PDB file of C-alpha atoms in Angstrom:
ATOM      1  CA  UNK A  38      17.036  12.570   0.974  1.00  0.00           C
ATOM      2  CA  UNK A  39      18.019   9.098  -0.409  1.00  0.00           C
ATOM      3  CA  UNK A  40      15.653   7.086   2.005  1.00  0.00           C
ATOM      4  CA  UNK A  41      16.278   3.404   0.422  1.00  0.00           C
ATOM      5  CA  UNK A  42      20.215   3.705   1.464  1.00  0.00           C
ATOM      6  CA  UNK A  43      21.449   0.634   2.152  1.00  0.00           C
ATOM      7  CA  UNK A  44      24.987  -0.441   3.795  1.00  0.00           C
ATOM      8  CA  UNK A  45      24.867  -4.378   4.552  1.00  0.00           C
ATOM      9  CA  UNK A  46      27.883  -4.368   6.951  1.00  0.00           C
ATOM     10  CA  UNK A  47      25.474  -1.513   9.279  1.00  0.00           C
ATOM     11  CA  UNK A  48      22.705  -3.923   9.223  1.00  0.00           C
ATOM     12  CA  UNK A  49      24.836  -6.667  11.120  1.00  0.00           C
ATOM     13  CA  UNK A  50      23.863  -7.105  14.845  1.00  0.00           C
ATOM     14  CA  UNK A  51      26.986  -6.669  16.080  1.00  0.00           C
ATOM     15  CA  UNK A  52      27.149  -3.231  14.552  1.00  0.00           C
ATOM     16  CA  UNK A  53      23.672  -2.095  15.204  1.00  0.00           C
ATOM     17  CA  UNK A  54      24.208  -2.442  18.779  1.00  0.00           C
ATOM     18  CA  UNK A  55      27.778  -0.469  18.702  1.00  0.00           C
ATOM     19  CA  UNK A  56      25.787   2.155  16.908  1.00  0.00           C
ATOM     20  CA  UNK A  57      23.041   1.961  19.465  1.00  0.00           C
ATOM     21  CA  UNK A  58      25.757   2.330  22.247  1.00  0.00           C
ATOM     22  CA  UNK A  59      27.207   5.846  20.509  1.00  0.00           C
ATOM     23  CA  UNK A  60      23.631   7.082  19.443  1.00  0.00           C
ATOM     24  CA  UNK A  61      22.652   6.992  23.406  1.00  0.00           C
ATOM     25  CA  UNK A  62      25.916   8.240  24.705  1.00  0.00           C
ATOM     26  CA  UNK A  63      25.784  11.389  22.216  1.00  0.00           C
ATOM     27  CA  UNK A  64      22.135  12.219  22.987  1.00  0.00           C
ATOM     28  CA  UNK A  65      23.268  11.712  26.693  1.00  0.00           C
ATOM     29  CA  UNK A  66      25.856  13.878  27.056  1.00  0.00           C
ATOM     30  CA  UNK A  67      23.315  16.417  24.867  1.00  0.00           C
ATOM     31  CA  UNK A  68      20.432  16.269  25.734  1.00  0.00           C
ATOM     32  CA  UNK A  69      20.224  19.004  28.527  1.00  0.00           C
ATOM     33  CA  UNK A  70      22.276  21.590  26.791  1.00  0.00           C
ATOM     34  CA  UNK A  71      19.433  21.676  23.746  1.00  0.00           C
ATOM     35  CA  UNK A  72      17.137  24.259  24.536  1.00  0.00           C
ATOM     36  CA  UNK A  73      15.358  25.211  21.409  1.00  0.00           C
ATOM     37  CA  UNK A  74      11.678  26.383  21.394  1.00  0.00           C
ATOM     38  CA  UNK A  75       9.516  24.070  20.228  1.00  0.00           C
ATOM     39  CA  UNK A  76      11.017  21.383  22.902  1.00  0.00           C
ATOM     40  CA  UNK A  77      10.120  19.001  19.961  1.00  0.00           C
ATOM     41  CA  UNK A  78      12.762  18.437  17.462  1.00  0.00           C
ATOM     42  CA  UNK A  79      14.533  15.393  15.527  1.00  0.00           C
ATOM     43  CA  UNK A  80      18.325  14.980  15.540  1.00  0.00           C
ATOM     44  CA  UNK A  81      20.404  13.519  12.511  1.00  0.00           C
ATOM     45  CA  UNK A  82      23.931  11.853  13.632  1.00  0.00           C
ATOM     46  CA  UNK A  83      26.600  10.525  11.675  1.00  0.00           C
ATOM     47  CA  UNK A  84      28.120   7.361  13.490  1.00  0.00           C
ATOM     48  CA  UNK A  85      31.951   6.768  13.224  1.00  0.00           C
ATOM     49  CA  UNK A  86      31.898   3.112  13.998  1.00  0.00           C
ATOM     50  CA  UNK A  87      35.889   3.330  13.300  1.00  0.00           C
ATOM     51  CA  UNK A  88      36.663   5.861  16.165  1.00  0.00           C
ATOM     52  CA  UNK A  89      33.896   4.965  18.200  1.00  0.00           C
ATOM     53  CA  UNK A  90      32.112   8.381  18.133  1.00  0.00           C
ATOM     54  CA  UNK A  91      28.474   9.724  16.768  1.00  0.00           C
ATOM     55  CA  UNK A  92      28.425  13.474  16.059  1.00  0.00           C
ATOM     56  CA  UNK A  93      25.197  15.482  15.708  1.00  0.00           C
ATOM     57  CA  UNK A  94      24.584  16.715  11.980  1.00  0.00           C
ATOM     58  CA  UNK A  95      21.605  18.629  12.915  1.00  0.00           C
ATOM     59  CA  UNK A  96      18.254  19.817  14.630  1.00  0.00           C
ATOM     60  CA  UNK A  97      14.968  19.906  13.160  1.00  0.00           C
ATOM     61  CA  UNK A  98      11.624  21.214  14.747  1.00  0.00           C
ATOM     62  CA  UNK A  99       9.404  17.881  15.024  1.00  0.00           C
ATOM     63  CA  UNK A 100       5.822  17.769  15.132  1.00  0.00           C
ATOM     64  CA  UNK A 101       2.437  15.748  14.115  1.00  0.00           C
ATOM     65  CA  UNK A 102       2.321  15.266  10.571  1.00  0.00           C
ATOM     66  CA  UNK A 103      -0.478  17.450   9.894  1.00  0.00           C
ATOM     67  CA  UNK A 104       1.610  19.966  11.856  1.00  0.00           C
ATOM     68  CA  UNK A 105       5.530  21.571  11.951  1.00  0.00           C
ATOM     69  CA  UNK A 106       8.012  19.011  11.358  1.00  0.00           C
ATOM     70  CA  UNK A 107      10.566  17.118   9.410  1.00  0.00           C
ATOM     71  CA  UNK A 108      10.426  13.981   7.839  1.00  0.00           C
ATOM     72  CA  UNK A 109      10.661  10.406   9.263  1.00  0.00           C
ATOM     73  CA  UNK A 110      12.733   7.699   6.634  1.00  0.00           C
ATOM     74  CA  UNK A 111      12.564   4.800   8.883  1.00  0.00           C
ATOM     75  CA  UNK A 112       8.891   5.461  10.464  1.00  0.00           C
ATOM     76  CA  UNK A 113       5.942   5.924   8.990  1.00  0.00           C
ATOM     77  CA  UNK A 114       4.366   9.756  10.244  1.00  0.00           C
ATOM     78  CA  UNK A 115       0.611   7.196   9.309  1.00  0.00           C
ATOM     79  CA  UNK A 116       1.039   4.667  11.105  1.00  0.00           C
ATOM     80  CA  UNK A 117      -0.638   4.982  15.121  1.00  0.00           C
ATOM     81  CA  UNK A 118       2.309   2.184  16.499  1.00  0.00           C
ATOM     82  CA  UNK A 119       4.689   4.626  14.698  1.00  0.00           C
ATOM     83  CA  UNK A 120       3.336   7.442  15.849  1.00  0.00           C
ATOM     84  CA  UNK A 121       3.288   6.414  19.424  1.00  0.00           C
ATOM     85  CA  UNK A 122       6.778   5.814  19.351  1.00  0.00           C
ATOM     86  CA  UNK A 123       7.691   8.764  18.023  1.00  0.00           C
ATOM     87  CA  UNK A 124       5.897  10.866  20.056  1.00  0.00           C
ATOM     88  CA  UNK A 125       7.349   9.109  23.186  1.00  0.00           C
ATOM     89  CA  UNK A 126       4.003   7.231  24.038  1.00  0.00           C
ATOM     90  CA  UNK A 127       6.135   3.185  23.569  1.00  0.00           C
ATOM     91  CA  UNK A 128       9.323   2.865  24.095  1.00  0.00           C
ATOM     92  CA  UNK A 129      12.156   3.931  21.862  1.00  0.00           C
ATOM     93  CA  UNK A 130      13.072   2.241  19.099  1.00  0.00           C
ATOM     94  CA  UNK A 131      16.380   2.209  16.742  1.00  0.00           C
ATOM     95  CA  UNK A 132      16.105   1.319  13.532  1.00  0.00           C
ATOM     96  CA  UNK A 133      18.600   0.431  10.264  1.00  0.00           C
ATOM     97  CA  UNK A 134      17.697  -0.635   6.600  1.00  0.00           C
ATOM     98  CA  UNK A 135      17.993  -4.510   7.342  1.00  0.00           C
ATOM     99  CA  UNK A 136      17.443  -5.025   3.068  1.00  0.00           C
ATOM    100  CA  UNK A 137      18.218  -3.130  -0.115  1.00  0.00           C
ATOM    101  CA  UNK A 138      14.770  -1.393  -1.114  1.00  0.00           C
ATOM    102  CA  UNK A 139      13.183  -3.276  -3.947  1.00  0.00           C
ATOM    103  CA  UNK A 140      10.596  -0.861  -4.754  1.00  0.00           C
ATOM    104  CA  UNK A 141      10.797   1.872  -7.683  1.00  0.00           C
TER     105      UNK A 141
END
């Protein structure tokens, strides 16, 4: 994966929030149709800001870093605040590239 992606018009407010809206209205009309064993698992969307619609690209199993699991681009799998939210223990948070990546 291309982790420093950046797309300035997704980093606007106003279209962090729209994506926000679709992210939670996907994962709630989802979320109790997944049953996959571990319970634990990341989803990747695509969000369709033009039709108003974000579709699920796909599960992965998710688990401690030291343990099963994918990747985390926007979180780092080190950091205890990070963790916690990850693992459901603060509250959710959605996050978007806000700046072009400036390191090599």
């Amino acid at each position: 994966y291309y982790n420093g992606a950046f797309f300035p018009a997704l980093s606007r407010k106003d279209n962090r929030e729209r994506m926000l809206s679709l992210v939670r209205k996907c994962f709630g009309a989802v979320k109790s149709r997944i049953k996959v064993e571990p319970a634990e698992y990341s989803m990747d969307l695509a969000v369709d800001l033009a039709k108003e619609r974000a579709y699920i690209i796909e599960l992965n199993p998710f688990g401690r870093p030291d343990g099963m699991g994918t990747g985390t681009a926007l979180f780092d799998n080190k950091d205890p605040k990070d963790l916690k939210v990850l693992f459901g223990e603060s509250p959710f948070e959605f996050r978007v590239e806000k700046a072009p990546d400036t390191t090599d």
